Short mmCIF file of C-alpha atoms and ligand atoms in Angstrom, two decimals:
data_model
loop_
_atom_site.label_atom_id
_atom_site.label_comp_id
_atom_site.label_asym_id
_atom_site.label_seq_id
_atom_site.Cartn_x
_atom_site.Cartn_y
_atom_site.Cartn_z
CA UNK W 1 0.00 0.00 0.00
CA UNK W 2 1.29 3.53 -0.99
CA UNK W 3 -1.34 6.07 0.06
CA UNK W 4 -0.21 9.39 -1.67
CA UNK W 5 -0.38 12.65 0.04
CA UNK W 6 -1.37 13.89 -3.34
CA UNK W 7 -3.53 11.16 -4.72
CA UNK W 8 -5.90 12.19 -1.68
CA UNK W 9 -5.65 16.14 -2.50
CA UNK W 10 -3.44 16.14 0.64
CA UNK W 11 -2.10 19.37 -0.44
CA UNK W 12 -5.59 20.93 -1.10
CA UNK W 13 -5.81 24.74 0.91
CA UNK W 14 -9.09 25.38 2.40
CA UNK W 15 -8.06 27.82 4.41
CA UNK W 16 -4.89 29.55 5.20
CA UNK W 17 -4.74 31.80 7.76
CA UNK W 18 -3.20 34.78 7.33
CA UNK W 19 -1.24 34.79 10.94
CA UNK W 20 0.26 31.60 11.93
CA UNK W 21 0.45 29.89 15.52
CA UNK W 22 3.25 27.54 15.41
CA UNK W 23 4.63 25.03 17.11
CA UNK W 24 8.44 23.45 16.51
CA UNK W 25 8.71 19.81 17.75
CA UNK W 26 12.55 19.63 18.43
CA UNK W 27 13.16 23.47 18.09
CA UNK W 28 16.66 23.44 19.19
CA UNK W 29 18.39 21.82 16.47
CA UNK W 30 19.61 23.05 13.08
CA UNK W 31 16.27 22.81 11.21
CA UNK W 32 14.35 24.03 14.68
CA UNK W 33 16.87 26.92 14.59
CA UNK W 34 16.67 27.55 11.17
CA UNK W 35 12.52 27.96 11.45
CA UNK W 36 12.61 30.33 14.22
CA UNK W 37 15.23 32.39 12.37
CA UNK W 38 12.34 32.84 9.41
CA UNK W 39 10.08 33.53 11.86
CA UNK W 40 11.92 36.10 13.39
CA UNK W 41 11.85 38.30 10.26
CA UNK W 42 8.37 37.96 9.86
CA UNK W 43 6.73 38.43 13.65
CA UNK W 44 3.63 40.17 12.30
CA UNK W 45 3.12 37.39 10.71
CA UNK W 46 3.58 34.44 13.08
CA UNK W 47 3.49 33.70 17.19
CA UNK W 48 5.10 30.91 18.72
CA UNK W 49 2.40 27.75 20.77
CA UNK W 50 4.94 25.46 21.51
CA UNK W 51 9.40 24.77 21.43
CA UNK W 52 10.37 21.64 22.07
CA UNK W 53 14.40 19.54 22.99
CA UNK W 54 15.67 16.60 24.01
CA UNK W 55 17.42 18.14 27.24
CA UNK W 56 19.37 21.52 26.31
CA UNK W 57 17.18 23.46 28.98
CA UNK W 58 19.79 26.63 28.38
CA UNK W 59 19.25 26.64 24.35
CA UNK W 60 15.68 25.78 24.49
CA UNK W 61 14.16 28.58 27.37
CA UNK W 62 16.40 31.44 25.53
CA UNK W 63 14.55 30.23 22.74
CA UNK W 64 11.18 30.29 24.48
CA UNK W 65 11.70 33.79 26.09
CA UNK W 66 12.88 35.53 22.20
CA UNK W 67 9.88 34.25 20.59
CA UNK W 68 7.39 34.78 23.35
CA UNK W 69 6.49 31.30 23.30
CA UNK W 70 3.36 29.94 25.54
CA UNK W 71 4.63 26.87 26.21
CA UNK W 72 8.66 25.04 26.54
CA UNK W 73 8.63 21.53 26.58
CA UNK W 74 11.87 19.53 27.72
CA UNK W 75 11.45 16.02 26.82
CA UNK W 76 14.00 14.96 29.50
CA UNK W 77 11.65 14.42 32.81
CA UNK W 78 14.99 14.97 35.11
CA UNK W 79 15.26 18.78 33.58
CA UNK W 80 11.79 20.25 34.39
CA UNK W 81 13.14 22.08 37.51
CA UNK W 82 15.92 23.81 35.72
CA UNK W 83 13.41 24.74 33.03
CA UNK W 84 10.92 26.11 35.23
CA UNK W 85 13.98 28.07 37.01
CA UNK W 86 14.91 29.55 33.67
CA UNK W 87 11.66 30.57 32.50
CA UNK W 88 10.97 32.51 36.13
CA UNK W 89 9.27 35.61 35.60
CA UNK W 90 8.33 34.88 32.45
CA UNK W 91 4.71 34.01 31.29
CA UNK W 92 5.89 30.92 29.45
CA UNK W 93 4.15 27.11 30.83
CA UNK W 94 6.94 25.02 31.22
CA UNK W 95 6.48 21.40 30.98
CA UNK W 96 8.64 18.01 31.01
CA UNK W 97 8.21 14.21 29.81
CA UNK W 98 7.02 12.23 26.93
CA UNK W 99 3.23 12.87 27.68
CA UNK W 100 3.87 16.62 27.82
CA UNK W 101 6.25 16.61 24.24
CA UNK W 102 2.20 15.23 22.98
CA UNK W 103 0.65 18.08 24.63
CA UNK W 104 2.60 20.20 22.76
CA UNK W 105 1.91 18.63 19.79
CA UNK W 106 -1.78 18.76 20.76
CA UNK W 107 -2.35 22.34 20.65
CA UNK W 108 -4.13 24.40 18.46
CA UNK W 109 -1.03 25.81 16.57
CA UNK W 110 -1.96 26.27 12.92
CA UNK W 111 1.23 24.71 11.30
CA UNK W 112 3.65 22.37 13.24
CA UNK W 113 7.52 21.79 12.19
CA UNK W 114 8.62 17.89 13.19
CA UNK W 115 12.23 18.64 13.76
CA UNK W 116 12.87 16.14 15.88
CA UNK W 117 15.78 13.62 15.04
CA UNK W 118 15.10 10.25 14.89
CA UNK W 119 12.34 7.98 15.69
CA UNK W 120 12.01 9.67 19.25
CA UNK W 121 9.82 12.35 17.12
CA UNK W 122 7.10 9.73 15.63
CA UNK W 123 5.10 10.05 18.60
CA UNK W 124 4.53 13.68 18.64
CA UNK W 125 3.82 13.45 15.34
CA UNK W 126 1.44 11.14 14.83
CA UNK W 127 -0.50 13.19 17.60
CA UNK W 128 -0.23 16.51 15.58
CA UNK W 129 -1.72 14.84 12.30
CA UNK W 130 -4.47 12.73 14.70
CA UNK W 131 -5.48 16.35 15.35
CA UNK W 132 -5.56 16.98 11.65
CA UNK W 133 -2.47 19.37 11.95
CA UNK W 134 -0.74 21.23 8.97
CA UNK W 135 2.88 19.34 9.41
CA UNK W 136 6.56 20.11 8.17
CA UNK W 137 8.24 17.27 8.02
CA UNK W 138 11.65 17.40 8.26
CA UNK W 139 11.83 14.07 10.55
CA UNK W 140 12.03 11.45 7.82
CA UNK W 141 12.61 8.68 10.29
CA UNK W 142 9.30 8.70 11.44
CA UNK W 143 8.28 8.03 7.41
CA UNK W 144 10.77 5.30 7.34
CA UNK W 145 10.25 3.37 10.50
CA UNK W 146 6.01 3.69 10.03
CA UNK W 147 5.58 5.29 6.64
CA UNK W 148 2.29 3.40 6.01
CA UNK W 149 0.62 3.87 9.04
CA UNK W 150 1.27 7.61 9.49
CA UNK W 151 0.35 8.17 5.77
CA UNK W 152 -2.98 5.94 6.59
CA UNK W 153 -3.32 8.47 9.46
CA UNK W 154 -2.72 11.53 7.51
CA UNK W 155 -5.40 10.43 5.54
CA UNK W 156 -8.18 9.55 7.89
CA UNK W 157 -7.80 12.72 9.76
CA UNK W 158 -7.37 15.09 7.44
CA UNK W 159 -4.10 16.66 8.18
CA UNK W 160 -1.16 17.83 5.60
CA UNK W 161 1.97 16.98 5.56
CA UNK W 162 4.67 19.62 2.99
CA UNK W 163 7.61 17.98 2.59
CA UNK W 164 10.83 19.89 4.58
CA UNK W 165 13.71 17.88 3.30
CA UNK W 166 15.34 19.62 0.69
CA UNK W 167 15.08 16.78 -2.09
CA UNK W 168 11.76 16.23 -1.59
CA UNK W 169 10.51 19.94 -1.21
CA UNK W 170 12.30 20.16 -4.53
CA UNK W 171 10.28 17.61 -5.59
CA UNK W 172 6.91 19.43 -4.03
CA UNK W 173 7.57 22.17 -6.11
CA UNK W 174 8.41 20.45 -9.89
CA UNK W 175 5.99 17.17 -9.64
CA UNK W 176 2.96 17.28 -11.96
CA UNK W 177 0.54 15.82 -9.24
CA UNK W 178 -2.25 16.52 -12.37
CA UNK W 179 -0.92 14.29 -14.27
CA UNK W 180 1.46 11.63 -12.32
CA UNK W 181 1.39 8.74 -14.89
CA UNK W 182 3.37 11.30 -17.34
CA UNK W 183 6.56 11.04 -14.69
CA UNK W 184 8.83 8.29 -15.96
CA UNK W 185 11.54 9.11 -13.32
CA UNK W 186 12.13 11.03 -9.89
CA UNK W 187 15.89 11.55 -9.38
CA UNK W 188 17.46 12.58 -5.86
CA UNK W 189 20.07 14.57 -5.92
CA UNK W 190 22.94 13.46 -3.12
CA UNK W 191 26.11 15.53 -2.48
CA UNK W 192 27.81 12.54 -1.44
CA UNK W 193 28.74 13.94 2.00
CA UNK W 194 32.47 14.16 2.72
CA UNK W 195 33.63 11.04 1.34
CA UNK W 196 31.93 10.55 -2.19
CA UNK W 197 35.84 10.35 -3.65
CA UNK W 198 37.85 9.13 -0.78
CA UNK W 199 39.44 6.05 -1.78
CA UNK W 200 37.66 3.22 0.39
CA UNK W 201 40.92 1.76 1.77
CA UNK W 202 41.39 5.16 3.80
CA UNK W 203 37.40 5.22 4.66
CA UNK W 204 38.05 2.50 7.72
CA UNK W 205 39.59 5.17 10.07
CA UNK W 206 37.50 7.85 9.15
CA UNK W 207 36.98 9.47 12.42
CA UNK W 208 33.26 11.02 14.27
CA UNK W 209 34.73 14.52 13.95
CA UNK W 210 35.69 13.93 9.90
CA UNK W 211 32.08 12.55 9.25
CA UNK W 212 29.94 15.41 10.57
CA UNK W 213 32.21 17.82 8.86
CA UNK W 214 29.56 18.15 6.01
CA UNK W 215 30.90 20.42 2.67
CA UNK W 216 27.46 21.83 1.85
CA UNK W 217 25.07 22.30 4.33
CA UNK W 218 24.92 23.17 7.75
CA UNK W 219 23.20 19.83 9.44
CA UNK W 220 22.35 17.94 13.03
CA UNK W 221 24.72 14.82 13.78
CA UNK W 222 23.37 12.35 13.12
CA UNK W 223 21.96 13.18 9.48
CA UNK W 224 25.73 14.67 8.94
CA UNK W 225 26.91 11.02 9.98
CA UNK W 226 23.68 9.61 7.61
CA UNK W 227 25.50 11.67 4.76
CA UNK W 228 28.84 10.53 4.73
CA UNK W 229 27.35 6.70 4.86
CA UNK W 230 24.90 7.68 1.96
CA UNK W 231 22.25 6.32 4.38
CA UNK W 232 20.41 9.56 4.53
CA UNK W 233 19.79 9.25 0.81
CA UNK W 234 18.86 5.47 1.30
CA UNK W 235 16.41 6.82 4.38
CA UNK W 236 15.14 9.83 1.40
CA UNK W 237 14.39 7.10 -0.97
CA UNK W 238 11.87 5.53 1.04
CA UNK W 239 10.66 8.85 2.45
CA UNK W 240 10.11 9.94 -1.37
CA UNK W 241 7.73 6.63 -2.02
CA UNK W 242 5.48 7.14 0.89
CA UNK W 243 5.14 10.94 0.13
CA UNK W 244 4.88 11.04 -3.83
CA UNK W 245 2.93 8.38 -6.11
CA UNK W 246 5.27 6.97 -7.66
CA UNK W 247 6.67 3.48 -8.18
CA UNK W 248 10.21 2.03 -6.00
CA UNK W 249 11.45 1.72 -9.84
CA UNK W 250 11.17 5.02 -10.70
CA UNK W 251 12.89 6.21 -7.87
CA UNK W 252 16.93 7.04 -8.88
CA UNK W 253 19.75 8.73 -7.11
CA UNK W 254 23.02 10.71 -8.23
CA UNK W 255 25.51 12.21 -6.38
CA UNK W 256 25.74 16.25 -6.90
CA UNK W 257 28.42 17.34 -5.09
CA UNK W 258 27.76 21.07 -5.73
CA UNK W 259 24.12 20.81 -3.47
CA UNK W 260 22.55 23.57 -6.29
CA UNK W 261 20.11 21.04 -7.88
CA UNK W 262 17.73 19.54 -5.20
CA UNK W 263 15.82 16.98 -7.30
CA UNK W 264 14.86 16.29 -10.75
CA UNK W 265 11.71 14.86 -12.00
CA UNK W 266 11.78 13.09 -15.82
CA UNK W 267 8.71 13.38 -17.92
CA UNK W 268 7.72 11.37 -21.00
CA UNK W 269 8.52 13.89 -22.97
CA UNK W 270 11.94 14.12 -22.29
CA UNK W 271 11.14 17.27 -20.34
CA UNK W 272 13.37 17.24 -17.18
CA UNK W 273 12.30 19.79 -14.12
CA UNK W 274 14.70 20.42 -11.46
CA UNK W 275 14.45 22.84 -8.51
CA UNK W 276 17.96 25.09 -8.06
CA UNK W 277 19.25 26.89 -5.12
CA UNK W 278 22.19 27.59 -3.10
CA UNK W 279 22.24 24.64 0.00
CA UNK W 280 20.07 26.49 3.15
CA UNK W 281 17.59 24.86 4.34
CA UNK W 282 16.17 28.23 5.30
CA UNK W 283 14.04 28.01 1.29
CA UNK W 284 12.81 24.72 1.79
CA UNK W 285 11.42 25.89 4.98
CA UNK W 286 9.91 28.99 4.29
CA UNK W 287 8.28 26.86 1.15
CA UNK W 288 6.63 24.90 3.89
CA UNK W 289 6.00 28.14 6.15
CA UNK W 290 4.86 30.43 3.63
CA UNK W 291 2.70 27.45 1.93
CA UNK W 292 0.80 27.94 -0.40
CA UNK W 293 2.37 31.22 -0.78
CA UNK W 294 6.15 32.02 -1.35
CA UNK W 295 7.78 34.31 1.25
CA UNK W 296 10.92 36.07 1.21
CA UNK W 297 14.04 33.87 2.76
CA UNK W 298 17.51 34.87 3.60
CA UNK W 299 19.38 32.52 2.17
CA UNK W 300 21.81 33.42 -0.74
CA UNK W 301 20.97 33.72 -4.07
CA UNK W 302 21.99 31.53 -6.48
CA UNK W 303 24.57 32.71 -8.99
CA UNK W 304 25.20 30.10 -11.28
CA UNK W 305 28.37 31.97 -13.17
CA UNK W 306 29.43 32.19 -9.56
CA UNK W 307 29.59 28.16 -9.12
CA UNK W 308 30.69 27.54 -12.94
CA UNK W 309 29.94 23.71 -12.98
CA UNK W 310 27.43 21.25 -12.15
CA UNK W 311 28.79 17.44 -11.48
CA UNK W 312 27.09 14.62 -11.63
CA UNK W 313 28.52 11.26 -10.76
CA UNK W 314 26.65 7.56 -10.29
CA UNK W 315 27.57 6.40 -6.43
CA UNK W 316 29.95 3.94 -5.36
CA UNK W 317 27.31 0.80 -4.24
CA UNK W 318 30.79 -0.75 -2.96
CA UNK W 319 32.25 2.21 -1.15
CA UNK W 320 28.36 3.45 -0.05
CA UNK W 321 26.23 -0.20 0.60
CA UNK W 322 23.43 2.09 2.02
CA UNK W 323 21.60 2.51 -1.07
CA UNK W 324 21.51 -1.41 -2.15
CA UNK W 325 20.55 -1.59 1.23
CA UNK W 326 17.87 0.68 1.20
CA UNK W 327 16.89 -0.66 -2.04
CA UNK W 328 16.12 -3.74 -0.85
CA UNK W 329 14.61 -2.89 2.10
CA UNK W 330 11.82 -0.52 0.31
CA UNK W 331 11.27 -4.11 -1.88
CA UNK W 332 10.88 -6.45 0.65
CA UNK W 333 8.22 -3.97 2.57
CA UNK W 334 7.09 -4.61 5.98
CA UNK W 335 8.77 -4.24 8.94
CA UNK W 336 12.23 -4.17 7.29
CA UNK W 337 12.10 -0.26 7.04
CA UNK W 338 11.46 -0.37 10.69
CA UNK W 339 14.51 -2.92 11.25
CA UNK W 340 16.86 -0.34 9.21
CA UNK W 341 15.77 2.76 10.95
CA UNK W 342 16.52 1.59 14.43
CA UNK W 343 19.65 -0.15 13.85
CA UNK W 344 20.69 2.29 11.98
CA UNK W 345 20.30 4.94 14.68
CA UNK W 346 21.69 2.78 17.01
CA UNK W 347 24.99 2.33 14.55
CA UNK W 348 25.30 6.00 13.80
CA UNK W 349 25.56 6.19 17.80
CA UNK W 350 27.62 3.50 18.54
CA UNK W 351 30.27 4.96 15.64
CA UNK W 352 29.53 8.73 17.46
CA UNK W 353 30.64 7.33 20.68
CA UNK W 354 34.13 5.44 19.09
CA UNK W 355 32.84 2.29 19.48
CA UNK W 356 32.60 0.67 16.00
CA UNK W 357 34.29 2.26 13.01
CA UNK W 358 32.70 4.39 10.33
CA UNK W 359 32.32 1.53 7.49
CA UNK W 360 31.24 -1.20 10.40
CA UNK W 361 27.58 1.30 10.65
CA UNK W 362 25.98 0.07 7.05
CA UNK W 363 27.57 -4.04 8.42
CA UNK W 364 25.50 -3.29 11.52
CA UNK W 365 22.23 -2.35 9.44
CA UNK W 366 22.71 -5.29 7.09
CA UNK W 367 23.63 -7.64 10.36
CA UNK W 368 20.15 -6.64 11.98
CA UNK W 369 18.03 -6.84 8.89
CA UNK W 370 19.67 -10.48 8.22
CA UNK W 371 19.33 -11.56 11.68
CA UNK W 372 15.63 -10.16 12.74
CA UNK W 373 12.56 -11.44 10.76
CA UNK W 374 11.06 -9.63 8.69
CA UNK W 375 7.42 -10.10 8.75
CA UNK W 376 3.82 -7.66 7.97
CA UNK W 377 2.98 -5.11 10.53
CA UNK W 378 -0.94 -4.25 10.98
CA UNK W 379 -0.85 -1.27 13.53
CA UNK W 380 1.55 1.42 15.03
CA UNK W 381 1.91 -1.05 18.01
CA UNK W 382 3.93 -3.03 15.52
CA UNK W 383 6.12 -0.80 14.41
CA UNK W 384 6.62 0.58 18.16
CA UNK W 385 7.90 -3.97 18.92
CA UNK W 386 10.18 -3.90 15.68
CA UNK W 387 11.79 -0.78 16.69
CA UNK W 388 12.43 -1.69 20.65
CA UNK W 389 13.28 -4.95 19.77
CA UNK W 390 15.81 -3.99 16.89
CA UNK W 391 17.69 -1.50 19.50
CA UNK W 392 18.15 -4.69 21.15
CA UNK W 393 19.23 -7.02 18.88
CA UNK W 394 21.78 -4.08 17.28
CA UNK W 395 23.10 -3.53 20.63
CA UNK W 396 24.18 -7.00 20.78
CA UNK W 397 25.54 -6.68 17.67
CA UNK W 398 27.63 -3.45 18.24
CA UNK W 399 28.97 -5.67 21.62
CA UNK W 400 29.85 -8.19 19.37
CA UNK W 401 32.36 -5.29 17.26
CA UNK W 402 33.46 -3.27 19.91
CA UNK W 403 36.80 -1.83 19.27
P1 NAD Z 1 19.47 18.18 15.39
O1 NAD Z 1 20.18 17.08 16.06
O2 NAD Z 1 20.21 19.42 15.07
O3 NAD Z 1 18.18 18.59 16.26
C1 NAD Z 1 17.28 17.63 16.74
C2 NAD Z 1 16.22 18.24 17.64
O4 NAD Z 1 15.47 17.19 18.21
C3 NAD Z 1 16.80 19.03 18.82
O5 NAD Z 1 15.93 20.11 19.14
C4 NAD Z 1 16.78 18.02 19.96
O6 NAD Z 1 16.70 18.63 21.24
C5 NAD Z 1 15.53 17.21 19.64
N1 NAD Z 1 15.62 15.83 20.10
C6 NAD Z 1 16.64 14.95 19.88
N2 NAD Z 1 16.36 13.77 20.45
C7 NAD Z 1 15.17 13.89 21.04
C8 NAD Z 1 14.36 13.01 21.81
N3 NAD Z 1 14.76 11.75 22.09
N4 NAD Z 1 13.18 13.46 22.27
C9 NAD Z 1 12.77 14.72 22.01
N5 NAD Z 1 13.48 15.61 21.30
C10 NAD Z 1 14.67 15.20 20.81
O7 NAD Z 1 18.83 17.57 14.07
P2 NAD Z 1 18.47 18.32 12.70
O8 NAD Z 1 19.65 18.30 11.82
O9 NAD Z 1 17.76 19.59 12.98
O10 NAD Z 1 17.46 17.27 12.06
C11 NAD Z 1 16.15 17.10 12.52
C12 NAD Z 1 15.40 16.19 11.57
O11 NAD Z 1 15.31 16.83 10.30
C13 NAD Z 1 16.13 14.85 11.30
O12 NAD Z 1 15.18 13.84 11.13
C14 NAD Z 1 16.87 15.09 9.99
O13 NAD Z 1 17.07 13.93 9.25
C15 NAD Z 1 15.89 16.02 9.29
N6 NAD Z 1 16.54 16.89 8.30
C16 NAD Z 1 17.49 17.76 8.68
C17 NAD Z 1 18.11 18.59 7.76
C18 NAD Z 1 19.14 19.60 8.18
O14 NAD Z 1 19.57 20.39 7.35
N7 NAD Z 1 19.57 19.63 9.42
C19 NAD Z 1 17.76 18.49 6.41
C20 NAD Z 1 16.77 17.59 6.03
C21 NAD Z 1 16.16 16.80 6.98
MG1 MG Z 2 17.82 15.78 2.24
#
């Protein structure tokens, strides 16, 4: 089953108001940051419901206090006193714990960014769109580890999801959803991370500091680490089939390394649309902000005289596994997309915290999807088993490589 955001008008406006209430699930990090930094220039147009983080209570109340926010959520239960101390004086609720990250989630904000990393954000999520929620989605985890189910859920309560990732914002923007059956071919564009051209012999020692060192963009950790693996684009592939109808087949990648051409869709024509832009994730998100209406963003414009050449090389499936990987997991359906999200969070840790090497993280993902069954999943409970019990089985696994 691929239930199309599109194929069910999911991107239909009724009604757009013309000032936003909006609430950032995981408002801290580098897309959370990025958001508040549009909204910033645009305060008539916008207030703040809800911020949200993991457990930087410093980061996340100076956040709360500059935007005026009415509520700051910490989802670590141990840091609600420290919040509550930092928010003194200020009219600002301040709140701790899974059940209150929902809450935020919950209220009546207008448009929601899910900017959390990592499955850790499904949750939320899935309580925004049960309240039939306008949603950014920048968390493509959540896609991968229960793409069917939240897509099912999108579509019985009528909320919207507008795609934050770069790729498949670019995609938003160029893909005839008139006329789908006249798109022979959706291309992602990768940059290839660090390591596109480093010879794989050297790629062994590649250390935690040299993999989130990312050439284009400016990114989180873990997706940085997802980069230099190629997972992310592996993650992107299967984010792209549950968002846009399309087929697996038609679903292609190439590395870019110059991050100006987002995605490309083919037509039957021999037409080929791309979206272009310097790499900030600042457009895609105001795309999603603005929607259905462009707004002015402050990230550079694109001067292509200025960047002289566009490259465009097929990637290494020796040096980058990920995308066979991935590949194979979107074919054999499932809860294999659940298997590789976990263990591949778990992997990207384990390598964060020295304990396996860089190329052992895609032998970890391919050691839990051989070793755990694969079998169909018929509710969210499901997909909540598959991903507890991977963590478990991968941590095994990373024991097993420890350096
Ligand atoms: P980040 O690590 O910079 O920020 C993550 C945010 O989530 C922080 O606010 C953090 O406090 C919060 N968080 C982390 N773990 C949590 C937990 N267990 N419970 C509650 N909150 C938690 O990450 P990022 O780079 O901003 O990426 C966020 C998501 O957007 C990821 O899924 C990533 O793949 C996706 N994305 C990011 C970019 C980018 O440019 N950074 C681009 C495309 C997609
Ligand atoms: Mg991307």
């Amino acid at each position: 089953m691929n239930i199309s955001i599109r194929e069910k008008d999911r991107f239909k406006v009724i009604d757009t108001p013309e000032h936003k209430d909006i609430t950032i699930l995981g408002s801290t990090g580098s897309i959370g940051t990025s958001t508040l930094d549009l909204i910033s220039r645009n305060p008539e147009k916008y207030s703040v419901k809800a911020l949200t983080a993991n457990s930087n209570v410093e980061a996340l109340a100076k956040q709360a206090i500059a935007h005026n926010a009415e509520m700051a959520v910490i989802a670590d239960q141990d840091k609600y006193s420290d919040l509550k101390e930092a928010l003194h004086g200020h009219n600002i609720i301040a709140a701790a714990g899974s059940e209150a990250l929902n809450e935020a989630a919950d209220t009546s904000a207008d448009w929601v960014m899910s900017s959390i990393v990592g499955a850790a954000g499904l949750k939320p999520t899935l309580t925004a769109i049960r309240r039939g929620a306008t949603i950014a989605l920048a968390n493509k985890e959540c896609l991968v580890c229960a793409g069917e189910f939240m897509m099912q859920q999108v579509e019985d309560c009528g909320a919207t999801i507008l795609p934050v990732d770069s790729e498949h914002n670019a995609i938003f923007q160029i893909f005839d959803f008139d006329e789908p059956e006249k798109i022979e071919k959706v291309t992602l564009t990768a940059s290839g991370g660090p390591f596109w051209n480093k010879d794989i012999a050297d790629m062994q020692y590649i250390t935690p500091v040299e993999a989130i060192k990312h050439p284009n963009w400016s990114l989180g950790v873990k997706i940085s680490v997802d980069s230099a693996t190629m997972m992310n684009k592996g993650l992107e592939l299967i984010e792209a089939y549950y968002m846009f109808p399309i087929e697996k087949e038609q679903l292609d990648i190439i590395i870019h390394p110059e991050s100006i051409i987002h995605s490309m869709v083919s037509y039957i024509d021999g037409s080929v649309l791309a979206q272009l832009g310097t790499p900030d994730m600042r457009t895609p998100i105001s795309y999603t902000l603005g929607w259905p209406h462009r707004m002015n963003a402050p990230s550079k414009k694109l001067d292509l005289t200025e960047i002289g050449q566009l490259n465009f090389i097929r990637p290494d499936k020796v040096k980058f596994p990920a995308i066979n990987i991935t590949r194979e997991v979107l074919q054999k359906g499932g809860s294999a997309p659940t298997i590789l999200n976990a263990s591949n969070e778990i992997a990207v840790k384990a390598f964060l915290e020295g304990q396996i090497d860089f190329l052992d993280i895609t032998k970890v993902v391919e050691k839990a999807l051989d070793t755990i069954k694969i079998h169909q999943m018929t509710c969210l409970n499901d997909v909540h088993d598959v991903d507890e019990n991977t963590r478990i089985v991968t941590g095994e696994i990373v024991e097993g490589l420890k350096k």
